[in-house]
CSV table of C-alpha atoms and ligand atoms in Angstrom, one decimal:
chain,number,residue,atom,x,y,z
A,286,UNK,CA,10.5,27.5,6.3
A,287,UNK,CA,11.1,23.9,5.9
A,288,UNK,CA,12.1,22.2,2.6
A,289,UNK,CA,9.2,19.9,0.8
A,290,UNK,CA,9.8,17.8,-2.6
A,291,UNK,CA,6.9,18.9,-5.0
A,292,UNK,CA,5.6,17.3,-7.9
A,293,UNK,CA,5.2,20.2,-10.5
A,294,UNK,CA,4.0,18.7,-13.4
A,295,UNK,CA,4.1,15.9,-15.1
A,296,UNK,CA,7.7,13.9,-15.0
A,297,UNK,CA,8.7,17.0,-12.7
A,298,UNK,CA,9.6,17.3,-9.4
A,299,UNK,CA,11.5,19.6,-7.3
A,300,UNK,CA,12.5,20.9,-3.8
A,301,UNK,CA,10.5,24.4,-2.8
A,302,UNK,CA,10.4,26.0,0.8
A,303,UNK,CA,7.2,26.1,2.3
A,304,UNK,CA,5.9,27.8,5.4
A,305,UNK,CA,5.8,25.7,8.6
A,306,UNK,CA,2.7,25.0,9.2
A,307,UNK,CA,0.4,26.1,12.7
A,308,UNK,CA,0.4,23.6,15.7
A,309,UNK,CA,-2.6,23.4,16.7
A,310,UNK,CA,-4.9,21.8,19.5
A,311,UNK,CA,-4.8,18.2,19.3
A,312,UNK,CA,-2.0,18.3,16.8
A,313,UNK,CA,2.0,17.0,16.6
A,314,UNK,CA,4.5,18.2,14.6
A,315,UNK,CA,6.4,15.1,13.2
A,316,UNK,CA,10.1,15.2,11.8
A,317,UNK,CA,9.8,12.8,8.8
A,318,UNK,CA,12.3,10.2,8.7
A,319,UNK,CA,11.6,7.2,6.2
A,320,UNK,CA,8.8,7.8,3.6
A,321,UNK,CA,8.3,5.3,1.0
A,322,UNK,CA,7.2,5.7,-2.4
A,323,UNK,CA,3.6,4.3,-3.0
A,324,UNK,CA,2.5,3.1,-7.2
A,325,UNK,CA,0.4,6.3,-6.4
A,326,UNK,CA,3.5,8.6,-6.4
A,327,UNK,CA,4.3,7.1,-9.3
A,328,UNK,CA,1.2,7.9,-11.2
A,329,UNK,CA,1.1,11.4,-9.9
A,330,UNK,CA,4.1,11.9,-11.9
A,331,UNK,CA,3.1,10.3,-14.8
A,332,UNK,CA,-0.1,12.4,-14.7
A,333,UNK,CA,-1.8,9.4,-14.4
A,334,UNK,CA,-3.9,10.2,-10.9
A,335,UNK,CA,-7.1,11.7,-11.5
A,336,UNK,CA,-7.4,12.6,-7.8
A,337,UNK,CA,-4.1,15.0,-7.8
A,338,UNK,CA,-4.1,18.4,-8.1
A,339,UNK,CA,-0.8,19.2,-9.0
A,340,UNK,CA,1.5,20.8,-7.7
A,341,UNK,CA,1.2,18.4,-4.8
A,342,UNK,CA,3.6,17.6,-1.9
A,343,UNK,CA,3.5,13.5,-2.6
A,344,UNK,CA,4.2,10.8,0.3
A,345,UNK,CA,1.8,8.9,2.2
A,346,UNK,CA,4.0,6.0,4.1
A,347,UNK,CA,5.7,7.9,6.7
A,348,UNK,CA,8.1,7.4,9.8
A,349,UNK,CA,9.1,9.7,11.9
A,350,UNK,CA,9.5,11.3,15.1
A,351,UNK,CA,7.7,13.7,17.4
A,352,UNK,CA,9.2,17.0,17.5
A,353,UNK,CA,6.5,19.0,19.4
A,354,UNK,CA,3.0,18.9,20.7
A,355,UNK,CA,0.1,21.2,20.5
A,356,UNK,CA,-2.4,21.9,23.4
A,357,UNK,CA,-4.4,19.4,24.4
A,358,UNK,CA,-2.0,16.4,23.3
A,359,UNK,CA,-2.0,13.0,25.4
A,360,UNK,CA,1.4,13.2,27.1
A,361,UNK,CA,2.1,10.1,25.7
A,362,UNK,CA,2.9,11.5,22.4
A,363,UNK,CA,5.9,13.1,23.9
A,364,UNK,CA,9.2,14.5,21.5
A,365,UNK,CA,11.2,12.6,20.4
A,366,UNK,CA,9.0,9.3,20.4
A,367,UNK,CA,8.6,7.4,16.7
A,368,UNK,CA,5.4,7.2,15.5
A,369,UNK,CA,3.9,5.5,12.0
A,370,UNK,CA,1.0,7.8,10.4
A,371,UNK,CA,-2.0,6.7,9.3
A,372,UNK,CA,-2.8,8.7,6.1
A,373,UNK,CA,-6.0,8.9,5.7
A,374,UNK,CA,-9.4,11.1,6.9
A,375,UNK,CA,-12.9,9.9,7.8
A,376,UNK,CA,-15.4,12.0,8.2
A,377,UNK,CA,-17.5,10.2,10.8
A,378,UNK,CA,-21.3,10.8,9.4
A,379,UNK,CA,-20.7,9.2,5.7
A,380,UNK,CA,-22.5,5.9,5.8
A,381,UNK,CA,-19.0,3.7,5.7
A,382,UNK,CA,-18.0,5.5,8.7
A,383,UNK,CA,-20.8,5.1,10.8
A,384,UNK,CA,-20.5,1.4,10.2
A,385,UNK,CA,-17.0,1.3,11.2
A,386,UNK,CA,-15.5,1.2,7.7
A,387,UNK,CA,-13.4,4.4,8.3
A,388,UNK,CA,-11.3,3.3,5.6
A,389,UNK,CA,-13.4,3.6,3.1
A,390,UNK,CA,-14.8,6.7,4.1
A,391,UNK,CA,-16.5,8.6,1.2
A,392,UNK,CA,-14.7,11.9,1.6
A,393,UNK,CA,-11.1,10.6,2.5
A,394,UNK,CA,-8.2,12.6,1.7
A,395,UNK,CA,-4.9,10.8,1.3
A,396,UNK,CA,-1.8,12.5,2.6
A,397,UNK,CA,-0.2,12.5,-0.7
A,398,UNK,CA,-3.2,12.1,-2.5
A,399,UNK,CA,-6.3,14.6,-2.3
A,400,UNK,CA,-4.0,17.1,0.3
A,401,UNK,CA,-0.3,17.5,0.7
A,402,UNK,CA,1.8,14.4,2.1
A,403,UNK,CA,4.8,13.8,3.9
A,404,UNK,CA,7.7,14.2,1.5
A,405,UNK,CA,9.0,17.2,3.3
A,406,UNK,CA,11.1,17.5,6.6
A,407,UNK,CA,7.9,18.2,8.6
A,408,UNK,CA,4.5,17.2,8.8
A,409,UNK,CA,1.8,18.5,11.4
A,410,UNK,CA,-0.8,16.1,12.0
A,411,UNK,CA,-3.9,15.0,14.3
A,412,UNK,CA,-2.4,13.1,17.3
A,413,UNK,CA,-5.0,10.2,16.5
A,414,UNK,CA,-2.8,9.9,13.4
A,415,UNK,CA,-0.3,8.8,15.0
A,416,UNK,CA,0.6,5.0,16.0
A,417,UNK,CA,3.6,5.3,18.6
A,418,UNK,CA,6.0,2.9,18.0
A,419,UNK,CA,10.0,2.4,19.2
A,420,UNK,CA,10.6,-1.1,18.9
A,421,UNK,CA,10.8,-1.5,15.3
A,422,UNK,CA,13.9,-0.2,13.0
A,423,UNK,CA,13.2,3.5,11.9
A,424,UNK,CA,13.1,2.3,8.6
A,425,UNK,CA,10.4,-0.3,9.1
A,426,UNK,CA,7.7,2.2,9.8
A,427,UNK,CA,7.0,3.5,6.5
A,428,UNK,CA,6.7,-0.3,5.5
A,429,UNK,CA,3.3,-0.2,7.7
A,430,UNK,CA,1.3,1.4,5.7
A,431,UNK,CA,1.2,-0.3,2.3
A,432,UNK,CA,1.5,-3.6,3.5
A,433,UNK,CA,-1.2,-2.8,5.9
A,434,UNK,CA,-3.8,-2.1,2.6
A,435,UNK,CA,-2.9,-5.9,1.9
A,436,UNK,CA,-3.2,-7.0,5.2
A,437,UNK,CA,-6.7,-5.8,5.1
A,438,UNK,CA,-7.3,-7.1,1.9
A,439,UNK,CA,-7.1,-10.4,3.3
A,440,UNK,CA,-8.9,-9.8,6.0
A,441,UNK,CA,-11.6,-8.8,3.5
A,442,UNK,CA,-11.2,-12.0,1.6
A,443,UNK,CA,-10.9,-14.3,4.9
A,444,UNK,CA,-8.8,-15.8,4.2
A,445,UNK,CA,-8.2,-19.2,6.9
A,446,UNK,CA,-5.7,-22.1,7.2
A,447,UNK,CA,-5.6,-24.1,4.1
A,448,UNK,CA,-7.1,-22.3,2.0
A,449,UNK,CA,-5.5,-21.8,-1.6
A,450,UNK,CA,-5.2,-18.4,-3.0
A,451,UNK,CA,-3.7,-16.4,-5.9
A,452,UNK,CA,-2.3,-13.0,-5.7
A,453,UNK,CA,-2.3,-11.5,-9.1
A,454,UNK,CA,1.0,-9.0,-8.9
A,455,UNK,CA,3.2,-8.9,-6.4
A,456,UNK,CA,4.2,-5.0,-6.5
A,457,UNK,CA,3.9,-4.0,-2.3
A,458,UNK,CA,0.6,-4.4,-2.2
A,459,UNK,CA,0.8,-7.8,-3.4
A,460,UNK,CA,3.3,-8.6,-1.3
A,461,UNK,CA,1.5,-7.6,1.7
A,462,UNK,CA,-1.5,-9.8,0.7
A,463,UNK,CA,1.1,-12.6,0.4
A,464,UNK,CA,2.5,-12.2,3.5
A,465,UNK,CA,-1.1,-11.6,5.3
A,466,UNK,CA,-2.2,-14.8,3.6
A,467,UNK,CA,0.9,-17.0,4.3
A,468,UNK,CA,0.5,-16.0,7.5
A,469,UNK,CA,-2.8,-17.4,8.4
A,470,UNK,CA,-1.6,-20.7,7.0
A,471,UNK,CA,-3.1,-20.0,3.6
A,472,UNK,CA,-1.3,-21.9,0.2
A,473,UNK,CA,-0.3,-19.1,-1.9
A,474,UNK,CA,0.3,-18.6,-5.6
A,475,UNK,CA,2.0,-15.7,-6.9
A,476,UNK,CA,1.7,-14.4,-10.3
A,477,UNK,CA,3.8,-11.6,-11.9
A,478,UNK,CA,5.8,-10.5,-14.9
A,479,UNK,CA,8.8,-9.9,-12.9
A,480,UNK,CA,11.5,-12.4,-12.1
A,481,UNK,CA,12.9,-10.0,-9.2
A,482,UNK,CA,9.2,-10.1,-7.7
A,483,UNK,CA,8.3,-13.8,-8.2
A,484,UNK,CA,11.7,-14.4,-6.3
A,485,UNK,CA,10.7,-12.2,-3.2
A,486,UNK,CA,7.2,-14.1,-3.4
A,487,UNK,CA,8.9,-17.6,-3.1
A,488,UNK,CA,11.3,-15.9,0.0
A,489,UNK,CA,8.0,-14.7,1.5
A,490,UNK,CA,6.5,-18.3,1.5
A,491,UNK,CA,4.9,-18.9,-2.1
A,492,UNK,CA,4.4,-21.8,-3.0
A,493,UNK,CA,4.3,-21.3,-6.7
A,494,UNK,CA,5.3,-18.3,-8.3
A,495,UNK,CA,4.0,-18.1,-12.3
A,496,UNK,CA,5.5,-15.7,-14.8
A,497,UNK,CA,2.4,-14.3,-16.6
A,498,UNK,CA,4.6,-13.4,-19.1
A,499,UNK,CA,5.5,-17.0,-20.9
A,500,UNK,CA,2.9,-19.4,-18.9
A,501,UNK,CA,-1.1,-19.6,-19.4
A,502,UNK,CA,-2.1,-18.6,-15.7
A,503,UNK,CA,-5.5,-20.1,-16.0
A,504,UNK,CA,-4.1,-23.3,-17.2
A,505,UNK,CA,-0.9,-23.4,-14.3
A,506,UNK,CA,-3.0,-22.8,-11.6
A,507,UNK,CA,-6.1,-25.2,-12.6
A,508,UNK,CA,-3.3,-27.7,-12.7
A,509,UNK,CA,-2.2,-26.6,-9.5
A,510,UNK,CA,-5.2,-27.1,-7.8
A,511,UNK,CA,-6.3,-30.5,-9.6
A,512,UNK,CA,-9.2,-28.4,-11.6
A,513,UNK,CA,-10.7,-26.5,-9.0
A,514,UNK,CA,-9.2,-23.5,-8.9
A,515,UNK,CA,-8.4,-21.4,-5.7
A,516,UNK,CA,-10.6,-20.0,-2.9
A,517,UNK,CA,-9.7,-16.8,-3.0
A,518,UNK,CA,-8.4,-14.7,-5.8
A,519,UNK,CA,-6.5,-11.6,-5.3
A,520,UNK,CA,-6.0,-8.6,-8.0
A,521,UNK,CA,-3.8,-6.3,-7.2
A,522,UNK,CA,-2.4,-5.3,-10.6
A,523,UNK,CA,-5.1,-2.8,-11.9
A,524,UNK,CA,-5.6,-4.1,-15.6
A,525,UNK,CA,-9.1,-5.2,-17.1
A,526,UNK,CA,-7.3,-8.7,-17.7
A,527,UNK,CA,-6.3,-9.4,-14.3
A,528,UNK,CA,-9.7,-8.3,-13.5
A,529,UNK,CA,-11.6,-11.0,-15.3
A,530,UNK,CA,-8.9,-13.6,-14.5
A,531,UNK,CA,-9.7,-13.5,-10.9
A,532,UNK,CA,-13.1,-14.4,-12.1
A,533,UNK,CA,-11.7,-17.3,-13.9
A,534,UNK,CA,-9.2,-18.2,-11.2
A,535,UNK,CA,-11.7,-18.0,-8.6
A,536,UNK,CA,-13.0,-22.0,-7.2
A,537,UNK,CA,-16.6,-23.0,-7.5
A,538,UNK,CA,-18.2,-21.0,-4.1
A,539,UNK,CA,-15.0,-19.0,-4.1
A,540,UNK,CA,-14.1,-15.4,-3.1
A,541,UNK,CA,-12.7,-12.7,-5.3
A,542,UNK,CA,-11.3,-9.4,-3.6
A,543,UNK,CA,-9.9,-6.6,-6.0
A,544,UNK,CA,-7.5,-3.9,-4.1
A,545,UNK,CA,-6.0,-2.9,-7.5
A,546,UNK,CA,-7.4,-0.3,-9.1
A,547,UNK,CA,-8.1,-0.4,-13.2
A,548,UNK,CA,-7.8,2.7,-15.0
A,549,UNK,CA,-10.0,1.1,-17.9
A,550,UNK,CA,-13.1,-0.3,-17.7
A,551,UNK,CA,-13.7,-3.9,-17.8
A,552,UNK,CA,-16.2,-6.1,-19.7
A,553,UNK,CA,-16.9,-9.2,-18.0
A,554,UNK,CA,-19.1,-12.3,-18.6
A,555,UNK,CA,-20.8,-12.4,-15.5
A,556,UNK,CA,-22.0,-15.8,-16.1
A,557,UNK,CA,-19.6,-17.0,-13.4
A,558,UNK,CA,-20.3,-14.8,-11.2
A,559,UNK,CA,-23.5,-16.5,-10.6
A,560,UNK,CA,-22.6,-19.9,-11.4
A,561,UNK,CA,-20.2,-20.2,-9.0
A,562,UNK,CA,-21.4,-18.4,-6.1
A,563,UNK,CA,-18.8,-15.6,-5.5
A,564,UNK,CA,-18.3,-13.5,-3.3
A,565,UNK,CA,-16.7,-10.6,-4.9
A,566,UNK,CA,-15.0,-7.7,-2.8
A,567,UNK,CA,-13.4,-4.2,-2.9
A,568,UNK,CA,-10.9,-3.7,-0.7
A,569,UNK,CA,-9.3,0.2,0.0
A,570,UNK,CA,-6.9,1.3,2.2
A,571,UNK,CA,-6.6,0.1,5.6
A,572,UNK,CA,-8.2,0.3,9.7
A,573,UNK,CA,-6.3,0.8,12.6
A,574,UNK,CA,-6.1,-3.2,13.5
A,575,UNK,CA,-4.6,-3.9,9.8
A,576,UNK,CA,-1.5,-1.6,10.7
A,577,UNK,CA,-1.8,-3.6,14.3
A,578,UNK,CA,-1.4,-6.9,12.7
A,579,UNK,CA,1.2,-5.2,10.2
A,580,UNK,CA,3.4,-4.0,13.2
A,581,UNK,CA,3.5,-7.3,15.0
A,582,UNK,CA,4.5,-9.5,12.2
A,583,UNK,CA,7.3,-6.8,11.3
A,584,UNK,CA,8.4,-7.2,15.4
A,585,UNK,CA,7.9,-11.5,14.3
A,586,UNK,CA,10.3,-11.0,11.0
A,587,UNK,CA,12.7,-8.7,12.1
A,588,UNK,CA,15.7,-7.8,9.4
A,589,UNK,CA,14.0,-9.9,6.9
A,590,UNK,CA,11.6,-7.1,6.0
A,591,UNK,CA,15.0,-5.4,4.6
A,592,UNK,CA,14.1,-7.4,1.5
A,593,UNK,CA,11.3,-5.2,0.8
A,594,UNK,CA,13.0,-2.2,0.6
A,595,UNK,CA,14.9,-2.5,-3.3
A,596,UNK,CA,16.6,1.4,-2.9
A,597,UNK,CA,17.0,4.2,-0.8
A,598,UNK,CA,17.7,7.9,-1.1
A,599,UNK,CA,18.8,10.3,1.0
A,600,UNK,CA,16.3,13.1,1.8
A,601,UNK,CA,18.5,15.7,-0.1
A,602,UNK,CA,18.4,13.5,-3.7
A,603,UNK,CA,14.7,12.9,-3.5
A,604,UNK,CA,14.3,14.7,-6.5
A,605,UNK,CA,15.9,11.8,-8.2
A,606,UNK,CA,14.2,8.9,-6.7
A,607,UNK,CA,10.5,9.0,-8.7
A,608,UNK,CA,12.8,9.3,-12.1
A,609,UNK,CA,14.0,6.5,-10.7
A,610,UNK,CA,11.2,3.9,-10.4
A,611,UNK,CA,9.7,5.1,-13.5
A,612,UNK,CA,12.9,3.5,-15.5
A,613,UNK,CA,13.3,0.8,-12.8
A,614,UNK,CA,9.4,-0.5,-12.9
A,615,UNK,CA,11.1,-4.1,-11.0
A,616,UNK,CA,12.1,-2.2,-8.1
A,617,UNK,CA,9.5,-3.1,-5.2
A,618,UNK,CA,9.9,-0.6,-2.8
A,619,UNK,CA,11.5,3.0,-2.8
A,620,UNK,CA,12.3,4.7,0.6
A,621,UNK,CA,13.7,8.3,0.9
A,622,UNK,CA,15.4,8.3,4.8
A,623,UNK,CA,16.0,12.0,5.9
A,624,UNK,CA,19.0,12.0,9.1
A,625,UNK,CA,17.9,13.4,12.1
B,360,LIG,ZN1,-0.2,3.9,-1.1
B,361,LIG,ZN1,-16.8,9.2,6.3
């Protein structure tokens, strides 16, 4: 048996022993050893995540280390190596994968998400899963994944050198957008309610951070931009008024790319959208080359990544840390770290 934490029910979590499960042919069993906490998580136990069946094993951003092979296995995946997972399923026939889009394949399952994740001392998974990877600090690796879904959100928006751009919330997806974006020379603007998170936005390189809270965004970042708004507008809050706001941030033949996801519907006036042109984009989850890029700008960074991570909990207290981010909503990033 190994021991998994399980959200029960709503605002409930707790540890249960589940049965190890079969290694089979082209599978690894990994020992988890960082797994961060995704906004996901978090609305799980809220009941807020129409796509969880509770009770559910949460956890998709997961390090960890190979502890034994199934038949069939490429002996480079050999125990003991570190590996980063990539949590998600594609299907191969649905029409995003056969175009290459495996990220937004139409029957995905999350680890986490539509099947169990990787909040437990154990996970078996399909060896093409699996990203080896022992250059960067344990801890690092379960940083891949979310930033990666911003990474690839700005790959989605291309973003190039000098262009000016807006990241509406700078939870970790922002963040990764920020970083992404900064990173290809881009001028970035961040926008968020929390001073904590406009802070780690101006360490990350923005070069503006707005609090949405006391300034008029539209007005800040038309004055920013002498009038012409930005060229590419990010939302990655998940409320109808950040929604329409990118529409109003957006430049005259500007791009708009939403990778937050609104529980309400919006109302829009699409007048804009075809007066100025725009491109407007989803963005979901994240392909192999995203976590590529995100794994050699973490090597570039080194300890400065550290600043993403705002607590961690030991494996055996993990009951305690979703309680925890629901009354600490500023906290960026939540890492449970199991020893080996
Ligand atoms: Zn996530
Ligand atoms: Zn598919």
């Amino acid at each position: 048996m190994i021991r998994a934490l399980m959200i029960e029910a709503e605002n409930m979590t707790r540890f249960h022993d589940v049965a190890e499960a079969p290694l089979g042919a082209g599978q690894v069993r990994v020992g988890v050893r960082h797994i961060g906490l995704c906004g996901s998580d978090l609305n799980t136990f809220k009941g807020l995540n129409p796509l969880v069946k509770l009770p559910r094993i949460p956890g998709h951003e997961i390090g960890g280390e190979i502890l034994a092979v199934g038949p069939g296995v490429d002996s480079a995946y050999a125990p003991g190596r570190r590996v980063i997972v990539m949590p998600y399923t594609n299907c191969g026939e649905c029409t995003s994968c056969r175009k290459g889009r495996l990220n937004a394949c139409r029957y995905n399952k999350t680890l986490g998400v539509q099947q169990d994740g990787g909040l437990a001392e154990e996970i078996v998974l399909p060896a093409e899963k699996l990203i080896l990877n022992d250059t960067l600090p344990p801890h690092h690796l379960a940083l891949v994944e979310p930033l990666s879904v911003g990474f690839h959100a700005v790959e989605r928006g291309r973003v190039a050198k000098g262009d000016r751009v807006v990241v509406l919330g700078c939870g970790m997806i922002g963040m990764g957008v920020l970083i992404a974006a900064v990173a290809r020379g881009a001028e970035v603007i961040a926008v968020d309610l929390s001073e904590e998170k406009r802070a780690l936005a101006q360490q990350f390189g923005a070069v503006q951070a707005i609090d949405a809270g006391r300034e008029d965004v539209v007005a800040r970042v038309s004055e920013l931009t002498g009038d012409d708004g930005v060229d590419v507008a990010f939302e990655a809050v998940g409320l109808p008024a950040t929604f329409t706001q990118a529409i109003d941030l957006a430049c005259f033949g500007g791009r708009v790319v939403y990778v937050g996801y609104s529980k309400a519907p919006v109302t829009y006036q699409t007048q804009f959208f075809n007066l100025k042109e725009l491109d407007i984009m989803g963005s979901r989850n994240a392909l192999m080359r995203d976590f590529q890029n995100v794994i050699s700008h973490l090597a570039e960074i080194g300890d400065k990544a550290d600043a993403l991570i705002s607590k961690v909990f030991p494996f055996e207290e993990a009951e305690k840390a979703l309680p925890y981010w629901d009354s600490n909503r500023n906290a960026l990033k939540i890492v449970i770290e199991r020893g080996a």
